[in-house]
PDB file of C-alpha atoms in Angstrom:
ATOM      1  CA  UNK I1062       0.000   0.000   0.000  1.00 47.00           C
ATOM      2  CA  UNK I1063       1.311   3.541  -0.916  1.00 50.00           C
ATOM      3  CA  UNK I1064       2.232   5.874   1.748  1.00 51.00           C
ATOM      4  CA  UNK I1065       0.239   9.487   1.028  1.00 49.00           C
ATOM      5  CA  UNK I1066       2.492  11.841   2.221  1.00 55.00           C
ATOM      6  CA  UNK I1067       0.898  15.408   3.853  1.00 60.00           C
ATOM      7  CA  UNK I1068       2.635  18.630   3.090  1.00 60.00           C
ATOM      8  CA  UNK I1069       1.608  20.418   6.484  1.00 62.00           C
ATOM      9  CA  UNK I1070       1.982  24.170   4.959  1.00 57.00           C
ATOM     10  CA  UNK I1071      -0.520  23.595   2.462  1.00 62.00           C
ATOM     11  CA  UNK I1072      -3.137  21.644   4.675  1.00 62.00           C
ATOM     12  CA  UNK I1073      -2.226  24.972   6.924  1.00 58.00           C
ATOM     13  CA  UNK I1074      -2.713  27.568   3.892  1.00 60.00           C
ATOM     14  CA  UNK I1075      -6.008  25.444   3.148  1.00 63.00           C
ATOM     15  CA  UNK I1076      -7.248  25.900   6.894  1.00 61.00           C
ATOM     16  CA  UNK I1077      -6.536  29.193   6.906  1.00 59.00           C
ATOM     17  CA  UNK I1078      -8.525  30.051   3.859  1.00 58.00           C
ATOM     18  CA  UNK I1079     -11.162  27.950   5.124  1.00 59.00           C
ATOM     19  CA  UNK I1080     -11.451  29.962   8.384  1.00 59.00           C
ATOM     20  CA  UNK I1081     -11.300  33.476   6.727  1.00 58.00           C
ATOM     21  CA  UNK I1082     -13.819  32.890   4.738  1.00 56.00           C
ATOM     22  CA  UNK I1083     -16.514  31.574   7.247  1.00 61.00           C
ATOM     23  CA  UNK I1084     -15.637  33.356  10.011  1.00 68.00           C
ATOM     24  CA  UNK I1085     -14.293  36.778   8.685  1.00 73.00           C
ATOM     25  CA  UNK I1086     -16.408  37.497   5.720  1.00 79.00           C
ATOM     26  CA  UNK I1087     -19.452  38.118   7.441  1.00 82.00           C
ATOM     27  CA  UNK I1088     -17.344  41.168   9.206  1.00 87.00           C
ATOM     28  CA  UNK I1089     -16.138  42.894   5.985  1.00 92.00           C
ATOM     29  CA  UNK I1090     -17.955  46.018   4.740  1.00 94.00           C
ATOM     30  CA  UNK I1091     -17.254  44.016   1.015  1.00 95.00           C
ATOM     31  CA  UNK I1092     -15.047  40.878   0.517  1.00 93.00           C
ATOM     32  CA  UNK I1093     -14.797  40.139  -3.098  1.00 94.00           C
ATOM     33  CA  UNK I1094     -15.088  37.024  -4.697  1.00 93.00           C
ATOM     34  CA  UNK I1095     -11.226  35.112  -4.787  1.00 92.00           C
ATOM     35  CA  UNK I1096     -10.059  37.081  -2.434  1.00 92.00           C
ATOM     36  CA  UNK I1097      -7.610  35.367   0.086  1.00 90.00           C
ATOM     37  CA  UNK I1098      -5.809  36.871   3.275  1.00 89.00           C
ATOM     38  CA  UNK I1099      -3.024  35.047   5.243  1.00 84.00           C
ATOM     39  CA  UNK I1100      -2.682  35.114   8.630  1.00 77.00           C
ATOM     40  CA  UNK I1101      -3.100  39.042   9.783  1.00 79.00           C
ATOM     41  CA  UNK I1102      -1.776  40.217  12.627  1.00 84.00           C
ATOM     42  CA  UNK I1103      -4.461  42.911  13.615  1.00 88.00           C
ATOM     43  CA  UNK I1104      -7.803  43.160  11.422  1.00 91.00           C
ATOM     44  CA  UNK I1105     -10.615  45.734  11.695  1.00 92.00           C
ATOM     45  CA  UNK I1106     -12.614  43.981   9.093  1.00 92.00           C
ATOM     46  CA  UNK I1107     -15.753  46.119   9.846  1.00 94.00           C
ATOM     47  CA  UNK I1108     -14.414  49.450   8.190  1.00 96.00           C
ATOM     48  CA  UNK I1109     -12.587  47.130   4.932  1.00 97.00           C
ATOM     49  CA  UNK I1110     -13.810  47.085   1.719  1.00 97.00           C
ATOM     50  CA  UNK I1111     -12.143  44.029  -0.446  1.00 97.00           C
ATOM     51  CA  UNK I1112     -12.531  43.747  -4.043  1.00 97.00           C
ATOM     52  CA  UNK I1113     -12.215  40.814  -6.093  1.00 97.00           C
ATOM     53  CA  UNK I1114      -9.126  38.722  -6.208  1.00 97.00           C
ATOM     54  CA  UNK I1115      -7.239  41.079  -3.813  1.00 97.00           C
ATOM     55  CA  UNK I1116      -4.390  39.321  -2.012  1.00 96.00           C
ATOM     56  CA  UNK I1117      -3.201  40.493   1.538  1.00 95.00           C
ATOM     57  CA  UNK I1118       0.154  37.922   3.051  1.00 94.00           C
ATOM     58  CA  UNK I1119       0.976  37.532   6.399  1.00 91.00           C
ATOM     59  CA  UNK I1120       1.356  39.687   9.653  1.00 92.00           C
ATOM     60  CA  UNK I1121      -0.870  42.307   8.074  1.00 94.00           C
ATOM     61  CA  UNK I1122      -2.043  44.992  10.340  1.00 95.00           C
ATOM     62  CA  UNK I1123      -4.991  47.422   8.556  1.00 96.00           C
ATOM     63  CA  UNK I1124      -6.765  48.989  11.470  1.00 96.00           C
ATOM     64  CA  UNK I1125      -9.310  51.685  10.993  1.00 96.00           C
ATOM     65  CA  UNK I1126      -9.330  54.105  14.188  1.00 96.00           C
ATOM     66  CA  UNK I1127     -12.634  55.286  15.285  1.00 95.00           C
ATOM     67  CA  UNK I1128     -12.165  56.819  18.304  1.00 94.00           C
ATOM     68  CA  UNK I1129      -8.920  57.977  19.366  1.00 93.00           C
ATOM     69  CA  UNK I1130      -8.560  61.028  22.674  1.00 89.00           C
ATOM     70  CA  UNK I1131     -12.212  60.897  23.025  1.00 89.00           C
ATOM     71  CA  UNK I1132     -12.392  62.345  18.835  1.00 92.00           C
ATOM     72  CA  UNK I1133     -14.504  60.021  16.870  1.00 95.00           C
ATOM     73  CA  UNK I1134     -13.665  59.082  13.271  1.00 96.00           C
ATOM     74  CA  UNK I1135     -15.503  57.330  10.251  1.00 96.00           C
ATOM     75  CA  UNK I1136     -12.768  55.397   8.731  1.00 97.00           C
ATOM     76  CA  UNK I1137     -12.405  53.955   4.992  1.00 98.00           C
ATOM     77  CA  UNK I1138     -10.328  51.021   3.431  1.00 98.00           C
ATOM     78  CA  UNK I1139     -10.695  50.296   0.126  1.00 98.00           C
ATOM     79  CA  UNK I1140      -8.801  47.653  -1.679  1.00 98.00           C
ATOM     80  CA  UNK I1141     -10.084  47.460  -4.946  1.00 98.00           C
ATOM     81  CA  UNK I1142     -10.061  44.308  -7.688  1.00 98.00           C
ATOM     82  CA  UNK I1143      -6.361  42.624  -8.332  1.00 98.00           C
ATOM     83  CA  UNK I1144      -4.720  44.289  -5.365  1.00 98.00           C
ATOM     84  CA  UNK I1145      -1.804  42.169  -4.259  1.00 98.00           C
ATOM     85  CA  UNK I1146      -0.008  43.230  -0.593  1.00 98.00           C
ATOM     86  CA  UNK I1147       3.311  41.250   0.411  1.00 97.00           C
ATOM     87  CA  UNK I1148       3.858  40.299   4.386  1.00 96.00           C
ATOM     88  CA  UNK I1149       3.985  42.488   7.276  1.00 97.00           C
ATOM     89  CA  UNK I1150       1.775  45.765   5.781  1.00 98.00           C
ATOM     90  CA  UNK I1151       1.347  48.150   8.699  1.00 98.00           C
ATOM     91  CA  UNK I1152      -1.783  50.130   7.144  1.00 98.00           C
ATOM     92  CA  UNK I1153      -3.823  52.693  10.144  1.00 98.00           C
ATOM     93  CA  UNK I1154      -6.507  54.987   8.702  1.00 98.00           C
ATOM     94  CA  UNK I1155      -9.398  57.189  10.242  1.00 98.00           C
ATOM     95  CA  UNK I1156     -10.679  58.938   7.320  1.00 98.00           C
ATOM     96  CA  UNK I1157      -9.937  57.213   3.629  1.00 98.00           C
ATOM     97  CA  UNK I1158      -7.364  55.283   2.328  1.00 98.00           C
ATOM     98  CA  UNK I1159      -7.759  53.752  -1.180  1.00 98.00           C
ATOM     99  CA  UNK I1160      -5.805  51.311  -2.778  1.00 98.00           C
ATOM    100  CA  UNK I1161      -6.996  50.788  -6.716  1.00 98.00           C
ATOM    101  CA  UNK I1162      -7.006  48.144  -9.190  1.00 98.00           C
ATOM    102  CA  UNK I1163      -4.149  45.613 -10.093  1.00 98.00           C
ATOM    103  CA  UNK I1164      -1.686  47.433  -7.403  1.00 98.00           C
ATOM    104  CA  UNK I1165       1.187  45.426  -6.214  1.00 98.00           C
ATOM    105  CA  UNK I1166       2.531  46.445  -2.538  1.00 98.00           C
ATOM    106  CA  UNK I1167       5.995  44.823  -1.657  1.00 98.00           C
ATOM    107  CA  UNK I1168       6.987  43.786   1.613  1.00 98.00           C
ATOM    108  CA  UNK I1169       7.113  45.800   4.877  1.00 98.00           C
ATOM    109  CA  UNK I1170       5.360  49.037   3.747  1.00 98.00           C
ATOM    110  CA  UNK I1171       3.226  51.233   5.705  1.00 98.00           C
ATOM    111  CA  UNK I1172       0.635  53.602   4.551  1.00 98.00           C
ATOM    112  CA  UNK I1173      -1.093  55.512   7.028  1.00 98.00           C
ATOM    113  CA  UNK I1174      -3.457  58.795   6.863  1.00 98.00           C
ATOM    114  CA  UNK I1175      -2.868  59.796  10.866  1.00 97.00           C
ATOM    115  CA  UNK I1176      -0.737  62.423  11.431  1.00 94.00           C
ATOM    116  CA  UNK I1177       0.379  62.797  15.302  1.00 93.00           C
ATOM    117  CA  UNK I1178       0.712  66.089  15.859  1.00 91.00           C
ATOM    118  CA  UNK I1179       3.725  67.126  18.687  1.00 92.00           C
ATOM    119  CA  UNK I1180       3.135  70.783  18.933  1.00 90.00           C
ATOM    120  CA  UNK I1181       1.724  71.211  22.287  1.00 92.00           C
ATOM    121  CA  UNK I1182       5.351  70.193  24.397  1.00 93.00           C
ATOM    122  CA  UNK I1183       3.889  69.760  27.457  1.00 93.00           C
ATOM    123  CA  UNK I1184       1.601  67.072  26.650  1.00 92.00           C
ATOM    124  CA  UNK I1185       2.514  63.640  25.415  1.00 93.00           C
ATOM    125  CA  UNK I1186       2.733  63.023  21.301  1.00 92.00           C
ATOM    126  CA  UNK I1187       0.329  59.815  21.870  1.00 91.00           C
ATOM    127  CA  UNK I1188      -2.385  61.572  24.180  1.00 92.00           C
ATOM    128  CA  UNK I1189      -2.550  64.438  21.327  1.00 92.00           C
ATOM    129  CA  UNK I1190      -5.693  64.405  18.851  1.00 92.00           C
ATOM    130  CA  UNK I1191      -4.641  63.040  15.749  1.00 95.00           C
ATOM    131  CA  UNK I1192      -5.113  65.020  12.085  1.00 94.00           C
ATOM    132  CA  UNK I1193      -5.794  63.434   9.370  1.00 96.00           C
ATOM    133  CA  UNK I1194      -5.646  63.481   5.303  1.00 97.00           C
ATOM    134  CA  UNK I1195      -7.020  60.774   2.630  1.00 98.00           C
ATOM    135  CA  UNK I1196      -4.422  58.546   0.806  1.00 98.00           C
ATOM    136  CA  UNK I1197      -5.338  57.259  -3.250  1.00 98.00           C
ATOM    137  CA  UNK I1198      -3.061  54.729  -4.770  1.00 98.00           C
ATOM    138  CA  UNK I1199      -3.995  54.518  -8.026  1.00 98.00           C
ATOM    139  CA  UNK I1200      -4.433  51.932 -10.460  1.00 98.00           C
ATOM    140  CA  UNK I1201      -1.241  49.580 -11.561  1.00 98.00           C
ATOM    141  CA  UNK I1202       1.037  51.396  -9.348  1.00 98.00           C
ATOM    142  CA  UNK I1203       4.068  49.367  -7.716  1.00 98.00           C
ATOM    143  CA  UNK I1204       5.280  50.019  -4.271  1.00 98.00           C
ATOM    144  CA  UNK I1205       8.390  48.459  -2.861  1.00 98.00           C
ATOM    145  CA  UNK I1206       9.772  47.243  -0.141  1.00 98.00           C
ATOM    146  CA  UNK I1207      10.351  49.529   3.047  1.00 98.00           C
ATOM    147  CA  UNK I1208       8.354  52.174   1.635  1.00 98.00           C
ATOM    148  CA  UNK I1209       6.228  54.787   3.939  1.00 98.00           C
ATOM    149  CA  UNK I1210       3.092  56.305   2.325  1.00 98.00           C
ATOM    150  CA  UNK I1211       2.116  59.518   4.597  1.00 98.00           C
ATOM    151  CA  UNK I1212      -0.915  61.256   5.058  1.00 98.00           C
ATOM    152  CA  UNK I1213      -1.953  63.779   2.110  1.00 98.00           C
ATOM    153  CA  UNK I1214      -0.543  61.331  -0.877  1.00 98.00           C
ATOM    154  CA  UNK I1215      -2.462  60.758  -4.407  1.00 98.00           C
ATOM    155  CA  UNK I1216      -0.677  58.406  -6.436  1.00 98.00           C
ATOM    156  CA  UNK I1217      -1.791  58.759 -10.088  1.00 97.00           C
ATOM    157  CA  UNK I1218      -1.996  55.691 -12.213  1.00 98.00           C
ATOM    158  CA  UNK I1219       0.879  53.241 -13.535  1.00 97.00           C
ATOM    159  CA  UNK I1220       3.279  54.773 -10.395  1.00 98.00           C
ATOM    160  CA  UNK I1221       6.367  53.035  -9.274  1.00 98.00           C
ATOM    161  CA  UNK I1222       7.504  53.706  -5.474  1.00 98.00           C
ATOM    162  CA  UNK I1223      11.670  52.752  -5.131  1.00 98.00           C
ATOM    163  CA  UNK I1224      12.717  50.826  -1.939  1.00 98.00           C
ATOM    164  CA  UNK I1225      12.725  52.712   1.197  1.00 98.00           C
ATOM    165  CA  UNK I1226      11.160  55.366   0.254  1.00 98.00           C
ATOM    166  CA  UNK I1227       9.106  58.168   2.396  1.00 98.00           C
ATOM    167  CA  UNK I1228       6.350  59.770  -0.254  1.00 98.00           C
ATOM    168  CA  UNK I1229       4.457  63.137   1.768  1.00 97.00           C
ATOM    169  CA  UNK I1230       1.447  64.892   1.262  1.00 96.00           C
ATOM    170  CA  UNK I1231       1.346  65.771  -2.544  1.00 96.00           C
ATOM    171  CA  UNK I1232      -0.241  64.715  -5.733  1.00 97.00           C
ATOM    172  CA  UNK I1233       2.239  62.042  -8.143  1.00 97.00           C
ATOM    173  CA  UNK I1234       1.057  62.219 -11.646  1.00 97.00           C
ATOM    174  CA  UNK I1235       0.159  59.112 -13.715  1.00 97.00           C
ATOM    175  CA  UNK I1236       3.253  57.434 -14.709  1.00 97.00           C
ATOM    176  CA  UNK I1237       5.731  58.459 -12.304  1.00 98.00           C
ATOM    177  CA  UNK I1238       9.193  56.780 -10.765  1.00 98.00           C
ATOM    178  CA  UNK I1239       8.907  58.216  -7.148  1.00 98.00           C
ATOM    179  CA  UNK I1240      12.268  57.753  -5.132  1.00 98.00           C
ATOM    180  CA  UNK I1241      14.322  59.010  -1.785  1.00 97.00           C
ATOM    181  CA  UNK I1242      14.093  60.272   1.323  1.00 96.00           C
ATOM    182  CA  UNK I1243      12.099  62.520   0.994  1.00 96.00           C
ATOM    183  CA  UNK I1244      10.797  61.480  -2.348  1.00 97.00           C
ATOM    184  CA  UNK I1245      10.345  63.222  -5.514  1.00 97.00           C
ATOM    185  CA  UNK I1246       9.833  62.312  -9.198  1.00 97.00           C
ATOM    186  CA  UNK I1247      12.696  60.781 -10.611  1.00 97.00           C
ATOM    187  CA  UNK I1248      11.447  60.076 -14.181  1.00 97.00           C
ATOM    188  CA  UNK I1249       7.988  60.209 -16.099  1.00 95.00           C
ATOM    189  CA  UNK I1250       6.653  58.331 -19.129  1.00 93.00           C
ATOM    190  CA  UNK I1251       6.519  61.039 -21.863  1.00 88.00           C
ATOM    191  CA  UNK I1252       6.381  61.099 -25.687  1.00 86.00           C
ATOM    192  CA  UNK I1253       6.200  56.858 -25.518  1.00 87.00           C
ATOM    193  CA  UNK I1254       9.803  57.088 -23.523  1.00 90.00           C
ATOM    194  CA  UNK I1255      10.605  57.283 -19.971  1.00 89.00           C
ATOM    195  CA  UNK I1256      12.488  60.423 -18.907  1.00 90.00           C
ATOM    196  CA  UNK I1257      15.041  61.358 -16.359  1.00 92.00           C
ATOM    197  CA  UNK I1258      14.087  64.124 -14.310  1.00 86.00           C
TER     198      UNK I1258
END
């Protein structure tokens, strides 16, 4: 008789789809069809929206603050059709963050739409009320590892995002290499060429 051998990280990786789907999707604003998330590390499915076929690895954290110093927030996550996030995403949003389709997010990033303000010197940074400002990362766009997406950022279309980058409030036009510390436009897609800026 033939031995059937058991590869335990794919009964695991079947388990773990399993139990997302009945006991998370009820708790999603939208989950899409196909849509498959790893083992997360902190979830706050109630203010997610998932399209179809999106993609999240492990040790995610995408937590949606509502009340923070007594200030009450509506937060928004959107993670429209094809989007595809690598492991340990540190996402925090209390107004809108929106991630469109096909968008590929490398490992390690965080996006976040909180500012913590540390004007006031004699109270703590943590105890101060937060501000806040929308991020849109638009469709196709490609965001590598290490990188930090601050409050205030619109991504156009068809974007790439270098390693370790830190991108701050501002719009990026469609087409756009984005790079540094801080970072600015490096080269654009013009006249069917890409261009050194």
């Amino acid at each position: 008789m033939k031995e059937v051998l058991i590869n335990p990280y794919l009964l695991y990786r079947k388990i773990i789809k399993f139990s997302n789907l009945i006991f998370l999707k009820p708790f999603f604003k939208k989950y899409g069809k196909g849509t498959r998330l790893e083992s997360c590390y902190y979830l706050t499915p109630q203010y997610i929206e998932l399209g179809k076929n999106v993609l999240i690895c492990k040790n995610a954290r995408i937590e949606g603050v509502s009340l923070y110093e007594k200030f009450s927030f509506s937060p928004s996550i959107i993670l429209e059709d094809f989007v595809s996030i690598q492991q340990n995403l540190h996402l925090t949003c209390a107004n809108n963050i929106t991630i469109k389709k096909h968008t590929a997010i490398a490992a390690n990033v965080t996006i976040t739409d909180i500012i913590h303000p540390y004007e006031d010197i004699l109270t703590p940074i943590e105890k101060q009320p937060i501000q806040c400002e929308m991020v849109e990362i638009g469709e196709e766009c490609k965001i590598y590892n290490n990188v930090v997406i601050l409050p205030g950022v619109i991504l156009g279309k068809h974007c790439v995002v270098a390693a370790n980058s830190v991108v701050r409030k501002g719009v990026y036009p469609q087409n756009s290499i984005i790079a540094g510390t801080p970072a600015k436009i490096i080269s654009q897609f013009k006249d069917n060429k890409w261009t050194k800026l």
